[in-house]
Structures are given as C-alpha cells and as structure tokens.
Coordinates of C-alpha atoms and ligand atoms in Angstrom, one line a residue:
X13 CA -87.8 -111.5 -170.3
X14 CA -91.1 -113.3 -169.7
X15 CA -92.0 -115.3 -166.6
X16 CA -95.0 -117.3 -165.5
X17 CA -96.5 -117.5 -162.0
X18 CA -99.7 -118.9 -160.5
X19 CA -100.6 -115.5 -158.9
X20 CA -99.3 -112.0 -159.6
X21 CA -99.9 -109.5 -156.9
X22 CA -99.6 -105.9 -158.1
X23 CA -98.5 -103.4 -155.4
X24 CA -96.7 -104.3 -152.1
X25 CA -98.6 -101.8 -150.0
X26 CA -100.9 -102.5 -147.0
X27 CA -103.2 -104.9 -148.9
X28 CA -100.5 -106.4 -151.2
X29 CA -98.2 -107.3 -148.3
X30 CA -101.0 -109.3 -146.7
X31 CA -102.1 -111.0 -149.9
X32 CA -98.6 -112.1 -151.0
X33 CA -97.8 -113.3 -147.5
X34 CA -101.0 -115.3 -147.1
X35 CA -101.2 -116.8 -150.6
X36 CA -97.6 -117.9 -150.4
X37 CA -98.3 -119.9 -147.3
X38 CA -99.4 -122.6 -149.8
X39 CA -96.0 -123.8 -150.9
X40 CA -97.6 -125.1 -154.2
X41 CA -98.7 -121.6 -155.1
X42 CA -96.0 -119.6 -157.0
X43 CA -96.6 -115.9 -156.1
X44 CA -94.9 -112.9 -157.5
X45 CA -95.3 -109.5 -155.7
X46 CA -94.6 -106.5 -157.9
X47 CA -93.9 -103.1 -156.5
X48 CA -93.1 -99.9 -158.3
X49 CA -91.0 -98.6 -155.4
X50 CA -88.0 -100.1 -153.6
X51 CA -87.3 -101.4 -150.1
X52 CA -87.4 -98.8 -147.3
X53 CA -83.9 -97.4 -146.9
X54 CA -84.7 -94.1 -145.1
X55 CA -84.3 -94.5 -141.3
X56 CA -86.8 -91.7 -140.7
X57 CA -89.6 -94.1 -141.8
X58 CA -89.2 -96.2 -138.7
X59 CA -89.3 -93.2 -136.4
X60 CA -93.0 -92.5 -135.5
X61 CA -92.4 -88.8 -134.8
X62 CA -91.0 -88.2 -138.3
X63 CA -94.1 -89.2 -140.3
X64 CA -95.2 -85.7 -141.3
X65 CA -91.7 -85.1 -142.8
X66 CA -91.8 -88.2 -145.1
X67 CA -94.0 -86.6 -147.7
X68 CA -92.6 -85.5 -151.1
X69 CA -89.6 -87.8 -150.7
X70 CA -88.6 -90.1 -153.6
X71 CA -90.8 -92.9 -152.2
X72 CA -94.0 -90.7 -152.3
X73 CA -96.1 -90.7 -155.5
X74 CA -96.9 -87.1 -154.4
X75 CA -100.2 -86.7 -156.1
X76 CA -102.1 -83.4 -156.3
X77 CA -105.9 -82.8 -156.6
X78 CA -107.4 -80.4 -159.1
X79 CA -108.4 -77.1 -157.5
X80 CA -111.4 -77.6 -155.1
X81 CA -114.1 -75.0 -155.4
X82 CA -115.5 -75.7 -151.9
X83 CA -112.0 -75.4 -150.2
X84 CA -111.2 -71.9 -151.4
X85 CA -109.9 -73.2 -154.8
X86 CA -107.0 -75.0 -153.2
X87 CA -105.0 -77.8 -154.7
X88 CA -104.5 -80.6 -152.1
X89 CA -101.4 -82.7 -151.7
X90 CA -102.0 -86.4 -151.6
X91 CA -99.0 -88.4 -150.4
X92 CA -99.1 -92.2 -151.3
X93 CA -96.3 -94.6 -150.6
X94 CA -94.2 -95.9 -153.5
X95 CA -92.2 -98.4 -151.6
X96 CA -92.5 -101.9 -150.1
X97 CA -95.2 -101.3 -147.4
X98 CA -96.9 -98.7 -149.6
X99 CA -98.8 -96.0 -147.7
X100 CA -98.3 -97.9 -144.4
X101 CA -94.7 -96.6 -144.6
X102 CA -95.9 -93.0 -144.6
X103 CA -99.0 -93.2 -142.5
X104 CA -99.6 -91.8 -139.0
X105 CA -100.0 -95.3 -137.5
X106 CA -103.5 -94.9 -136.0
X107 CA -105.2 -98.3 -135.8
X108 CA -109.0 -97.9 -135.8
X109 CA -111.2 -100.7 -137.2
X110 CA -114.3 -98.5 -137.5
X111 CA -117.7 -98.7 -135.9
X112 CA -119.6 -102.0 -136.5
X113 CA -122.5 -100.1 -138.1
X114 CA -120.1 -98.7 -140.7
X115 CA -119.9 -102.1 -142.3
X116 CA -123.7 -102.3 -142.6
X117 CA -123.2 -100.3 -145.8
X118 CA -120.7 -102.9 -147.0
X119 CA -123.1 -105.7 -146.2
X120 CA -125.9 -103.8 -148.0
X121 CA -123.5 -103.5 -151.0
X122 CA -122.0 -107.0 -151.1
X123 CA -124.1 -109.2 -148.8
X124 CA -123.7 -110.6 -145.3
X125 CA -120.1 -111.7 -146.0
X126 CA -119.1 -108.0 -145.6
X127 CA -120.8 -107.3 -142.3
X128 CA -118.7 -106.4 -139.3
X129 CA -119.5 -109.7 -137.8
X130 CA -118.1 -111.5 -140.9
X131 CA -115.0 -109.2 -141.0
X132 CA -114.2 -109.4 -137.3
X133 CA -112.2 -112.7 -137.5
X134 CA -110.1 -111.0 -140.2
X135 CA -109.4 -108.0 -138.0
X136 CA -108.5 -110.3 -135.1
X137 CA -106.3 -112.5 -137.3
X138 CA -104.3 -109.5 -138.4
X139 CA -103.5 -108.0 -135.0
X140 CA -101.5 -108.5 -131.9
X141 CA -102.6 -106.1 -129.1
X142 CA -100.1 -106.2 -126.3
X143 CA -102.4 -104.4 -123.9
X144 CA -105.3 -106.9 -124.1
X145 CA -105.9 -110.6 -123.7
X146 CA -109.6 -111.0 -124.6
X147 CA -111.7 -112.4 -127.4
X148 CA -112.3 -109.0 -129.2
X149 CA -108.7 -108.1 -129.7
X150 CA -106.2 -110.0 -131.8
X151 CA -103.4 -111.6 -129.8
X152 CA -101.2 -113.4 -132.3
X153 CA -101.6 -111.7 -135.6
X154 CA -98.6 -110.2 -137.6
X155 CA -99.6 -106.5 -137.0
X156 CA -98.4 -105.2 -133.6
X157 CA -100.8 -102.7 -132.1
X158 CA -99.7 -100.5 -129.1
X159 CA -102.1 -98.8 -126.8
X160 CA -100.0 -96.1 -125.1
X161 CA -100.2 -95.3 -121.5
X162 CA -97.3 -93.6 -119.8
X163 CA -96.1 -92.0 -123.0
X164 CA -99.3 -90.0 -123.6
X165 CA -98.6 -86.3 -123.3
X166 CA -99.9 -84.4 -120.3
X167 CA -101.7 -82.0 -122.7
X168 CA -103.5 -84.9 -124.2
X169 CA -104.6 -86.2 -120.8
X170 CA -106.1 -82.8 -120.2
X171 CA -107.8 -82.9 -123.6
X172 CA -109.4 -86.3 -122.6
X173 CA -110.4 -84.9 -119.2
X174 CA -112.1 -81.9 -120.9
X175 CA -114.1 -84.3 -123.1
X176 CA -115.1 -86.4 -120.1
X177 CA -116.3 -83.3 -118.1
X178 CA -118.4 -82.4 -121.1
X179 CA -119.9 -85.9 -120.9
X180 CA -117.9 -87.6 -123.6
X181 CA -117.5 -91.3 -122.7
X182 CA -114.0 -92.3 -121.8
X183 CA -113.1 -95.5 -123.7
X184 CA -110.2 -97.9 -123.0
X185 CA -109.5 -98.0 -126.7
X186 CA -111.2 -97.5 -130.1
X187 CA -111.2 -101.1 -131.2
X188 CA -113.8 -102.8 -128.9
X189 CA -117.3 -101.8 -128.0
X190 CA -118.6 -98.3 -128.9
X191 CA -116.5 -95.9 -131.0
X192 CA -118.0 -92.6 -129.8
X193 CA -115.9 -91.4 -126.9
X194 CA -112.3 -90.5 -126.2
X195 CA -109.2 -92.7 -125.8
X196 CA -105.5 -92.6 -126.5
X197 CA -104.9 -93.8 -130.1
X198 CA -104.0 -97.4 -130.7
X199 CA -100.9 -97.3 -132.9
X200 CA -99.0 -99.7 -135.1
X201 CA -95.8 -99.1 -133.2
X202 CA -93.6 -101.7 -131.6
X203 CA -90.7 -100.8 -129.2
X204 CA -90.8 -97.2 -130.4
X205 CA -90.7 -98.0 -134.1
X206 CA -93.3 -97.9 -136.9
X207 CA -94.6 -101.2 -137.9
X208 CA -95.6 -101.0 -141.6
X209 CA -97.8 -103.7 -143.0
X210 CA -94.8 -105.0 -144.9
X211 CA -92.8 -105.2 -141.7
X212 CA -95.6 -107.2 -140.2
X213 CA -96.4 -109.6 -143.1
X214 CA -93.2 -109.8 -145.1
X215 CA -90.8 -110.9 -142.4
X216 CA -87.5 -112.5 -143.3
X217 CA -89.1 -116.0 -142.9
X218 CA -91.9 -115.1 -145.4
X219 CA -89.4 -113.5 -147.9
X220 CA -87.3 -116.7 -147.7
X221 CA -90.2 -118.8 -149.1
X222 CA -89.0 -120.3 -152.4
X223 CA -92.5 -119.9 -153.9
X224 CA -92.5 -116.1 -153.3
X225 CA -90.7 -113.7 -155.6
X226 CA -90.7 -110.0 -154.9
X227 CA -89.9 -107.6 -157.8
X228 CA -89.1 -104.1 -156.6
X229 CA -88.6 -101.0 -158.7
X230 CA -90.9 -102.6 -161.2
X231 CA -93.9 -100.6 -162.4
X232 CA -96.8 -102.3 -164.1
X233 CA -97.6 -100.2 -167.1
X234 CA -100.7 -102.1 -168.3
X235 CA -102.5 -105.4 -168.4
X236 CA -102.7 -107.3 -171.6
X237 CA -106.0 -109.1 -172.2
X238 CA -107.0 -112.2 -174.1
X239 CA -110.7 -112.5 -174.4
X240 CA -112.3 -112.3 -171.0
X241 CA -109.1 -113.0 -169.2
X242 CA -106.0 -111.0 -168.2
X243 CA -103.1 -112.7 -169.8
X244 CA -100.0 -110.8 -168.8
X245 CA -98.6 -107.6 -167.3
X246 CA -96.4 -105.2 -169.2
X247 CA -93.9 -103.9 -166.6
X248 CA -91.0 -101.5 -166.7
X249 CA -87.8 -102.1 -164.7
X250 CA -84.9 -99.6 -165.2
X251 CA -86.5 -98.4 -168.4
X252 CA -86.7 -101.9 -169.8
X253 CA -90.0 -103.7 -170.5
X254 CA -90.6 -107.1 -169.1
X255 CA -93.7 -109.3 -169.4
X256 CA -95.1 -111.3 -166.4
X257 CA -97.7 -114.0 -167.0
X258 CA -99.9 -115.5 -164.4
X259 CA -103.1 -117.6 -164.0
X260 CA -104.6 -115.0 -161.7
X261 CA -103.9 -111.3 -161.0
X262 CA -104.6 -109.5 -157.8
X263 CA -104.6 -105.7 -158.0
X264 CA -103.4 -104.2 -154.8
X265 CA -102.1 -100.9 -156.2
X266 CA -104.3 -98.7 -153.9
X267 CA -107.3 -96.3 -154.4
X268 CA -105.4 -94.4 -157.1
X269 CA -103.0 -97.0 -158.5
X270 CA -105.6 -99.7 -159.1
X271 CA -108.2 -97.7 -161.1
X272 CA -105.5 -95.9 -163.0
X273 CA -103.8 -99.2 -164.0
X274 CA -107.2 -100.6 -165.2
X275 CA -107.9 -97.4 -167.2
X276 CA -104.5 -97.5 -168.8
X277 CA -105.3 -101.0 -169.8
X278 CA -108.5 -99.9 -171.5
X279 CA -110.9 -101.0 -168.7
X280 CA -113.0 -98.1 -167.5
X281 CA -115.6 -95.5 -168.5
X282 CA -115.6 -95.5 -172.4
X283 CA -116.1 -91.7 -172.8
X284 CA -113.3 -90.8 -170.3
X285 CA -110.9 -93.3 -171.9
X286 CA -111.7 -91.9 -175.4
X287 CA -111.0 -88.4 -174.1
X288 CA -107.6 -89.6 -172.8
X289 CA -106.8 -91.3 -176.1
X290 CA -107.0 -94.8 -174.6
X291 CA -108.8 -97.6 -176.6
X292 CA -111.7 -99.0 -174.5
X293 CA -111.5 -102.8 -174.2
X294 CA -114.1 -103.2 -171.4
X295 CA -116.6 -100.4 -170.7
X296 CA -116.9 -100.1 -166.9
X297 CA -118.4 -96.7 -166.2
X298 CA -117.8 -96.7 -162.4
X299 CA -114.1 -97.3 -162.4
X300 CA -112.5 -94.2 -160.8
X301 CA -115.8 -92.8 -159.4
X302 CA -117.2 -93.1 -155.9
X303 CA -114.0 -91.5 -154.6
X304 CA -114.2 -90.7 -150.9
X305 CA -111.9 -89.2 -148.4
X306 CA -111.9 -87.8 -144.8
X307 CA -111.0 -84.2 -144.3
X308 CA -109.6 -82.7 -141.2
X309 CA -109.7 -79.0 -140.3
X310 CA -106.0 -77.9 -139.7
X311 CA -106.7 -76.6 -137.2
X312 CA -108.2 -75.0 -134.2
X313 CA -104.7 -73.8 -132.9
X314 CA -104.0 -72.5 -129.4
X315 CA -100.8 -70.8 -128.3
X316 CA -99.6 -72.3 -125.0
X317 CA -98.9 -70.5 -121.8
X318 CA -96.1 -73.0 -121.0
X319 CA -93.9 -75.1 -123.2
X320 CA -95.6 -78.0 -124.9
X321 CA -93.5 -81.1 -124.4
X322 CA -92.6 -82.9 -127.7
X323 CA -94.7 -86.0 -128.4
X324 CA -93.2 -89.3 -127.4
X325 CA -95.5 -90.9 -130.0
X326 CA -96.6 -89.5 -133.4
X327 CA -98.0 -86.1 -132.4
X328 CA -101.7 -86.9 -132.8
X329 CA -102.2 -88.9 -129.7
X330 CA -106.0 -89.0 -129.1
X331 CA -109.1 -89.1 -131.2
X332 CA -112.5 -88.2 -129.8
X333 CA -115.4 -89.6 -131.8
X334 CA -118.7 -87.8 -131.2
X335 CA -122.3 -87.8 -132.1
X336 CA -122.7 -84.1 -132.9
X337 CA -126.3 -83.9 -131.5
X338 CA -125.3 -85.4 -128.1
X339 CA -121.7 -85.6 -127.2
X340 CA -122.5 -88.0 -124.3
X341 CA -124.1 -90.6 -126.5
X342 CA -122.2 -93.6 -127.8
X343 CA -125.1 -95.0 -129.7
X344 CA -124.4 -95.9 -133.3
X345 CA -121.6 -94.6 -135.5
X346 CA -120.2 -91.2 -134.7
X347 CA -120.6 -88.4 -137.3
X348 CA -117.7 -86.1 -136.2
X349 CA -114.2 -86.4 -134.8
X350 CA -111.9 -84.1 -132.8
X351 CA -108.2 -85.0 -132.4
X352 CA -105.5 -83.5 -130.2
X353 CA -102.1 -82.8 -131.7
X354 CA -99.3 -81.7 -129.4
X355 CA -97.9 -79.4 -132.1
X356 CA -99.1 -76.4 -134.2
X357 CA -100.8 -77.9 -137.2
X358 CA -102.1 -75.5 -139.9
X359 CA -103.1 -75.9 -143.5
X360 CA -100.7 -74.4 -146.1
X361 CA -101.3 -70.6 -146.2
X362 CA -102.4 -70.4 -142.5
X363 CA -99.8 -69.2 -140.1
X364 CA -99.3 -71.0 -136.8
X365 CA -96.9 -70.3 -133.9
X366 CA -93.6 -72.2 -133.7
X367 CA -93.2 -75.8 -132.6
X368 CA -93.3 -76.2 -128.8
X369 CA -95.3 -73.1 -128.2
X370 CA -98.7 -74.2 -129.5
X371 CA -101.1 -77.2 -129.9
X372 CA -104.0 -78.0 -132.2
X373 CA -107.4 -79.5 -132.1
X374 CA -108.2 -81.1 -135.5
X375 CA -111.8 -81.6 -136.5
X376 CA -113.7 -83.5 -139.2
X377 CA -116.6 -85.4 -140.6
X378 CA -116.6 -89.2 -140.3
X379 CA -119.1 -90.0 -143.1
X380 CA -118.8 -87.4 -145.9
X381 CA -121.5 -87.5 -148.5
X382 CA -119.4 -85.7 -151.2
X383 CA -118.2 -88.1 -153.9
X384 CA -115.3 -87.4 -156.3
X385 CA -113.6 -89.2 -159.2
X386 CA -110.3 -90.0 -160.8
X387 CA -109.8 -89.7 -164.6
X388 CA -106.8 -90.5 -166.7
X389 CA -105.0 -87.7 -168.5
X390 CA -103.6 -90.1 -171.1
X391 CA -102.4 -93.7 -171.4
X392 CA -98.9 -92.5 -170.4
X393 CA -98.0 -93.8 -167.0
X394 CA -95.8 -90.8 -166.4
X395 CA -98.7 -88.5 -166.4
X396 CA -100.5 -88.3 -163.0
X397 CA -104.3 -88.8 -162.9
X398 CA -106.9 -86.0 -162.7
X399 CA -107.9 -86.3 -159.0
X400 CA -111.2 -84.5 -158.2
X401 CA -112.4 -85.5 -154.7
X402 CA -115.1 -82.8 -154.8
X403 CA -114.4 -82.0 -151.2
X404 CA -117.3 -80.4 -149.3
X405 CA -119.5 -80.3 -152.4
X406 CA -122.5 -81.7 -150.4
X407 CA -124.1 -79.0 -148.3
X408 CA -124.6 -81.6 -145.5
X409 CA -120.8 -82.1 -145.3
X410 CA -120.3 -78.4 -144.8
X411 CA -123.0 -78.2 -142.1
X412 CA -121.6 -81.2 -140.2
X413 CA -118.1 -79.8 -140.5
X414 CA -119.3 -76.7 -138.7
X415 CA -120.6 -78.9 -135.9
X416 CA -117.2 -80.6 -135.7
X417 CA -115.5 -77.2 -135.5
X418 CA -117.9 -76.1 -132.7
X419 CA -117.0 -79.3 -130.8
X420 CA -113.3 -78.6 -131.2
X421 CA -113.7 -75.1 -129.9
X422 CA -115.9 -76.2 -127.0
X423 CA -113.2 -78.6 -125.9
X424 CA -110.4 -76.1 -126.6
X425 CA -111.9 -73.5 -124.4
X426 CA -112.8 -75.9 -121.6
X427 CA -111.4 -75.2 -118.1
X428 CA -109.6 -78.6 -118.1
X429 CA -107.2 -77.1 -120.7
X430 CA -106.8 -73.8 -118.8
X431 CA -103.3 -74.7 -117.7
X432 CA -102.2 -74.9 -121.3
X433 CA -104.3 -72.3 -123.2
X434 CA -102.9 -68.8 -123.7
X435 CA -105.2 -67.9 -126.6
X436 CA -107.0 -69.3 -129.6
X437 CA -104.7 -68.4 -132.6
X438 CA -106.7 -70.1 -135.4
X439 CA -109.1 -69.2 -136.5
X440 CA -109.1 -66.6 -133.7
X441 CA -111.8 -65.1 -131.6
X442 CA -113.1 -62.9 -134.4
X443 CA -114.4 -65.9 -136.3
X444 CA -117.9 -66.4 -134.9
X445 CA -120.8 -66.5 -137.5
X446 CA -121.6 -69.6 -139.5
X447 CA -120.4 -67.8 -142.7
X448 CA -117.0 -66.9 -141.0
X449 CA -116.6 -70.5 -139.8
X450 CA -117.4 -71.9 -143.2
X451 CA -114.8 -69.6 -144.7
X452 CA -112.2 -70.7 -142.2
X453 CA -113.1 -74.4 -142.8
X454 CA -112.7 -73.8 -146.6
X455 CA -109.1 -72.6 -146.0
X456 CA -108.3 -75.2 -143.2
X457 CA -109.8 -78.5 -144.5
X458 CA -107.0 -80.9 -145.5
X459 CA -106.9 -84.6 -146.4
X460 CA -106.8 -87.1 -143.5
X461 CA -105.2 -89.3 -146.2
X462 CA -108.0 -91.9 -146.6
X463 CA -108.9 -92.0 -150.3
X464 CA -110.9 -95.0 -151.1
X465 CA -113.9 -96.4 -153.1
X466 CA -112.7 -96.0 -156.7
X467 CA -113.4 -99.7 -157.6
X468 CA -116.6 -100.1 -155.6
X469 CA -117.5 -103.6 -154.4
X470 CA -121.2 -104.6 -154.8
X471 CA -123.7 -107.2 -155.9
X472 CA -125.3 -104.8 -158.3
X473 CA -124.2 -105.2 -162.0
X474 CA -122.8 -101.6 -162.2
X475 CA -120.3 -102.2 -159.3
X476 CA -116.7 -102.6 -160.3
X477 CA -116.0 -105.8 -158.4
X478 CA -118.4 -108.4 -157.2
X479 CA -118.6 -109.5 -153.6
X480 CA -115.8 -111.9 -154.2
X481 CA -113.7 -108.9 -155.4
X482 CA -113.5 -110.3 -158.9
X483 CA -113.5 -107.5 -161.5
X484 CA -116.7 -107.7 -163.5
X485 CA -115.7 -108.5 -167.1
X486 CA -112.4 -110.3 -166.3
X487 CA -112.8 -113.5 -164.3
X488 CA -109.1 -114.0 -163.4
X489 CA -108.5 -110.5 -162.0
X490 CA -109.4 -109.4 -158.4
X491 CA -109.0 -105.9 -156.8
X492 CA -108.1 -106.2 -153.2
X493 CA -107.3 -102.8 -151.5
X494 CA -108.8 -99.5 -150.4
X495 CA -110.4 -99.0 -153.8
X496 CA -113.1 -101.7 -153.2
X497 CA -114.6 -99.9 -150.1
X498 CA -118.2 -99.0 -150.9
X499 CA -118.5 -96.4 -148.1
X500 CA -115.7 -95.0 -146.0
X501 CA -115.7 -96.2 -142.4
X502 CA -115.7 -93.7 -139.5
X503 CA -112.0 -93.8 -138.8
X504 CA -108.6 -94.1 -140.5
X505 CA -108.9 -97.0 -142.9
X506 CA -105.6 -98.9 -142.8
X507 CA -107.0 -101.5 -140.3
X508 CA -110.0 -102.1 -142.6
X509 CA -107.7 -102.4 -145.7
X510 CA -105.7 -105.1 -143.9
X511 CA -108.9 -106.8 -142.9
X512 CA -110.2 -106.7 -146.5
X513 CA -107.1 -108.5 -147.6
X514 CA -107.1 -111.1 -144.8
X515 CA -110.8 -111.7 -145.4
X516 CA -110.4 -112.2 -149.2
X517 CA -107.4 -114.6 -148.7
X518 CA -109.4 -116.9 -146.4
X519 CA -111.2 -118.4 -149.4
X520 CA -108.0 -120.0 -150.5
X521 CA -107.3 -121.8 -147.3
X522 CA -107.2 -125.5 -147.6
Ligands
LIG603 P1 -101.0 -98.6 -150.6 O1 -100.6 -99.0 -149.2 O2 -100.9 -97.2 -151.0 O3 -100.3 -99.6 -151.6 C1 -100.3 -99.5 -153.0 C2 -99.0 -100.0 -153.5 O4 -99.1 -100.3 -154.9 C3 -97.9 -99.0 -153.3 O5 -96.8 -99.6 -152.7 C4 -97.6 -98.5 -154.7 O6 -96.3 -98.1 -154.9 C5 -97.9 -99.8 -155.5 N1 -98.3 -99.5 -156.9 C6 -99.2 -98.6 -157.4 N2 -99.3 -98.6 -158.7 C7 -98.4 -99.6 -159.1 C8 -98.0 -100.1 -160.4 N3 -98.5 -99.6 -161.5 N4 -97.0 -101.0 -160.4 C9 -96.5 -101.5 -159.3 N5 -96.8 -101.1 -158.1 C10 -97.7 -100.1 -158.0 N6 -104.5 -95.0 -142.2 C11 -104.7 -95.4 -141.0 O7 -105.5 -96.3 -140.7 N7 -104.1 -94.7 -139.9 C12 -103.4 -93.6 -140.1 O8 -102.9 -93.0 -139.2 C13 -103.2 -93.2 -141.5 N8 -102.4 -92.1 -141.7 C14 -102.0 -91.8 -143.0 C15 -101.1 -90.8 -143.3 C16 -100.6 -90.6 -144.6 C17 -99.6 -89.5 -144.8 C18 -101.0 -91.5 -145.6 C19 -100.4 -91.3 -147.0 C20 -102.0 -92.5 -145.4 C21 -102.5 -92.6 -144.1 N9 -103.4 -93.6 -143.8 C22 -103.7 -93.9 -142.5 C23 -104.1 -94.4 -144.9 C24 -103.5 -95.8 -145.1 O9 -102.1 -95.8 -145.1 C25 -104.0 -96.3 -146.5 O10 -105.4 -96.2 -146.6 C26 -103.5 -97.7 -146.8 O11 -102.1 -97.9 -146.6 C27 -104.0 -98.1 -148.2 O12 -103.5 -99.4 -148.5 P2 -103.6 -99.9 -150.0 O13 -103.0 -101.3 -149.9 O14 -104.9 -99.7 -150.5 O15 -102.6 -99.0 -150.8

C-alpha cells in the first residue's frame, strides 16, 4: 500500500495532536496523523488519581536509562505514552507555562520569535482557564485548565500556609505574573476527568474532517530520502510494511521518538550511527545530545499523626517555586521547587509507610546544568535506545539539589504542619551532614518526566533544527515537539510543548 498526503504528522502525542488539528483546519490540506499506539481504551486514563498506576501498561513505551553514576548507579524508568494523546495520557496534568525569563534562552538560541512575549499568544490560544477572565489567561482554547479551590487537601492548605509564614509569596496561580511562590496546581482536568491534548485537539468534529486521516497502531520505521528531501515513510502496521508519501513531514514523536527515528533513517552523528551499524546519510552530530530532564527527590516523607485524606485531584496538589537564596523573593526565574504530595512517595528501594498514613515533600532543581544523550543500539526499531541523562553529573546540580532538600525540610518541620506531622521518616533525623544529604539525594532522585532538548533548535549551524523548526539538511522535514527545546523551562513542560506546536502552526494561517 502506498498513499500520498500533503503533510504527514508522525506521532499523535501532545505536539502531534495540535499540529494535525491546526493544519487540517485548511480543508485543502490533506493531513495524515500516524501513531504507533492505539486509541485510549483504559478507563483509568481519564481518572486523575490513577496516573501513577498507568506506567508499564501496554500503552507505555517503558524506557529505561543506563545506570547513572551520580544516582547510586540506579537505572531510572522513563514512561512515555504510546497512544493517541502520547505522554499527555500518562502525565500528572500540571499546567505550568514556565517563567518568562526561561524563554530568554530560547530567544538567544533562535531569535526574538522564541521569546516569552512571542510565545504568549500561543499559550493563550491553547488554553481555557475557567477560573479567570483576563488578558493573560486563555479563555477559549481547546485545552481546559482547572484551578482547584475547594478540592485542595487540608494538608496542602497547611503546606501553603507554612510557606507563607516563611515568607514565600502566595500566588493565585502559576501561569500569570511571577512564578516563585506557592499556589495550588493548575491542572488539565475537566469535570473530574483528565484532558489529554488529544481530547482537547482531536475532538469528534476534528476527526470528522474529510482531509484528516488518522492511522493508529502504525509505527514509522524510517524515513526514505531522495536527495535533500524526505520522500516517504516506511511504516509497519500489524507486521505489514506500508509506505506513506507526503510533500512535507512533521516529526512529533517526542524527545526520544524523534531523534531515534532520525537516527534509524541515517540522520545523526556519523560515529554513533556507524557503531550501531546504520549507514549515515546526513551527518548531524547534535541529534540525540543536549538531553535534559528535571529530577525530583522522592521524597522527604513524614508519617502523619492523623489519617491523610485521599486526594480529590492527582495527589501532587501544590508546587512551591523558590529562589534558594531568598525564599521571599519572586524576582526572576526560580532555581528550586518543593511539591506537596498527599501520599507517601518514595523512590524504588526506599521504604515508606502505607498509603493514608504519610505524606511527602518532593524537591528538585528547575534548571539543571547536566546534559545527557541518546544513542541508537542498532537500526532495529525493536531495540530501545541507549538513554544516558547523566543525572547530577554537574556539581552545581548536586549543590542546588541540597538547597532544595533543605527547603523541603524547613517547610516539613514548620509549625503550620504540626497538626499532621508525627515524624520525618525519609531520610530521617539521622541524615544531617552535606555528605549524608548527598547520599540520600542519590538514592531518592527520580525523573519528573520532562525529557527534552534532543533535537535542539537554534540559529547556529550546529543546531539540529533552525528557528523555523526545519531540520538542517532536509528542507521538507520539521521537528515540532519537546525535542526542540534548547533549555528546559522551570516547570513541567507540557504547556510549553503545546505552545511550541501552536506557535509553529501559525505560519500556515491564511
Ligand atoms: P509525546 O506526547 O510523548 O508524543 C509522542 C508520540 O509519538 C507518542 O504518542 C508516541 O507513541 C508517538 N511515536 C513515537 N515514535 C513513533 C513512531 N516511530 N511512529 C509512530 N508514532 C510514534 N508534563 C506536564 O506539563 N505536567 C505534568 O504533570 C507532567 N507529568 C508527567 C508524568 C508522566 C508519567 C509523563 C510520562 C510525562 C509527564 N509530563 C508532564 C511531560 C509531558 O507529558 C510531555 O513532556 C509531553 O507530553 C511531550 O509531548 P511530545 O509531543 O513531545 O511527546
């Protein structure tokens, strides 16, 4: 079977759902959206409280890192959605745009078109905040964003009060004005149900468009090239190979899927491709490098002196962004974060009390300096990539992580939480010196699930994609997803990924 389209969008995750939806608004544009996974069928996906249990199911790519020397030699599990909606079907639903200054690095990389000011219309266009009617929040975009009020746990209210007493600014939300401060999390939840980006952008009306074709359970194996152009996709459906031709290709396969597909197609760092037995067609040394992720310490756990009521949301109900040198300052982009989870949350290998009898303060670094990379094992799509995030390799990351832990502990021991706190269980009172804290962090640090940066956008010739997100070396292929991010923003990145896709699509508006 061979079929021809104007645009082929590869990956129906957060970015791909937006791109396919927006491009198919033009009825003359024949769009095909190709997804390796199927339509969501598991009812647990829609239930916000179930998100931690969705991992390792058959719609999770279930990646693993290589052992990480600075996190006690541990292998880290990296869930990624293999389903229509992609990782937005598995994610924890927090909606945080990031601090405006975070995007200075993007503008430095790709010019003023990537500043926060330039991206703001894309954020606004994507969102509907039901709690606000003002110019800085979206009011009629596809993605429904909920700012909880009554549902916030009493424990979390006391966590926010502890922060306030320590001078941390109390914010209405994390998506307007300063980011440093504490607020309940804005969540992509509507009427108690998860809103994946596919739910938002691929509604029944959109799917009914005659010019939009969605192919599910269809994995793109590789791209076939003709000169300086991508000619077709070699895909596999039910074990059978099909070819899809298009004038333009938009790679939205995510921070792992996009660089891996390019490398399987012979586009990547020559030496690494040779090592994996892949013929190099276009030598692009940076593909797969610049890998960044947020880590969270799981966690500073407390046993409770009274039952902890179950979350009515998604367990992690409030983020507190802080400047580590002055917790009362909300100047500039924060460097650490503390989150309150109304459940025991401990990294594999650490023991926490049972559910209902404990709570957790998570802590992390917003702008890690450590950079990792992805490498192919071979050209065989069945073999997972070598994922080496080089967590905590930079000494500065370890030092800032210690400050984040100290902040969590200061809040955890605050009198405002006295009605809840029985005792600190993890790491426990014996952990005091910087060396002891470092060693706890090494065992507790776990992914916050924000890998990005593996097809870096920039104006410089060694960047993977140019500021228009066109792959350098192939003028009819764009990468539009988390992999183009030059530097990770402060917060969870889904809102930024959606904004990248919205921003990129604007150029095609008539
Ligand atoms: P994805 O959404 O991962 O989409 C990529 C799609 O491409 C997938 O559907 C995949 O199956 C498909 N694909 C890949 N390769 C191929 C191929 N060869 N052929 C066909 N299809 C292919 N972010 C937040 O902002 N807030 C949170 O609370 C949050 N929590 C998270 C919790 C978890 C457990 C996880 C996994 C992520 C979380 N994130 C969160 C991160 C956020 O979900 C991702 O950053 C975002 O969804 C990435 O979007 P993307 O479009 O780049 O990739």
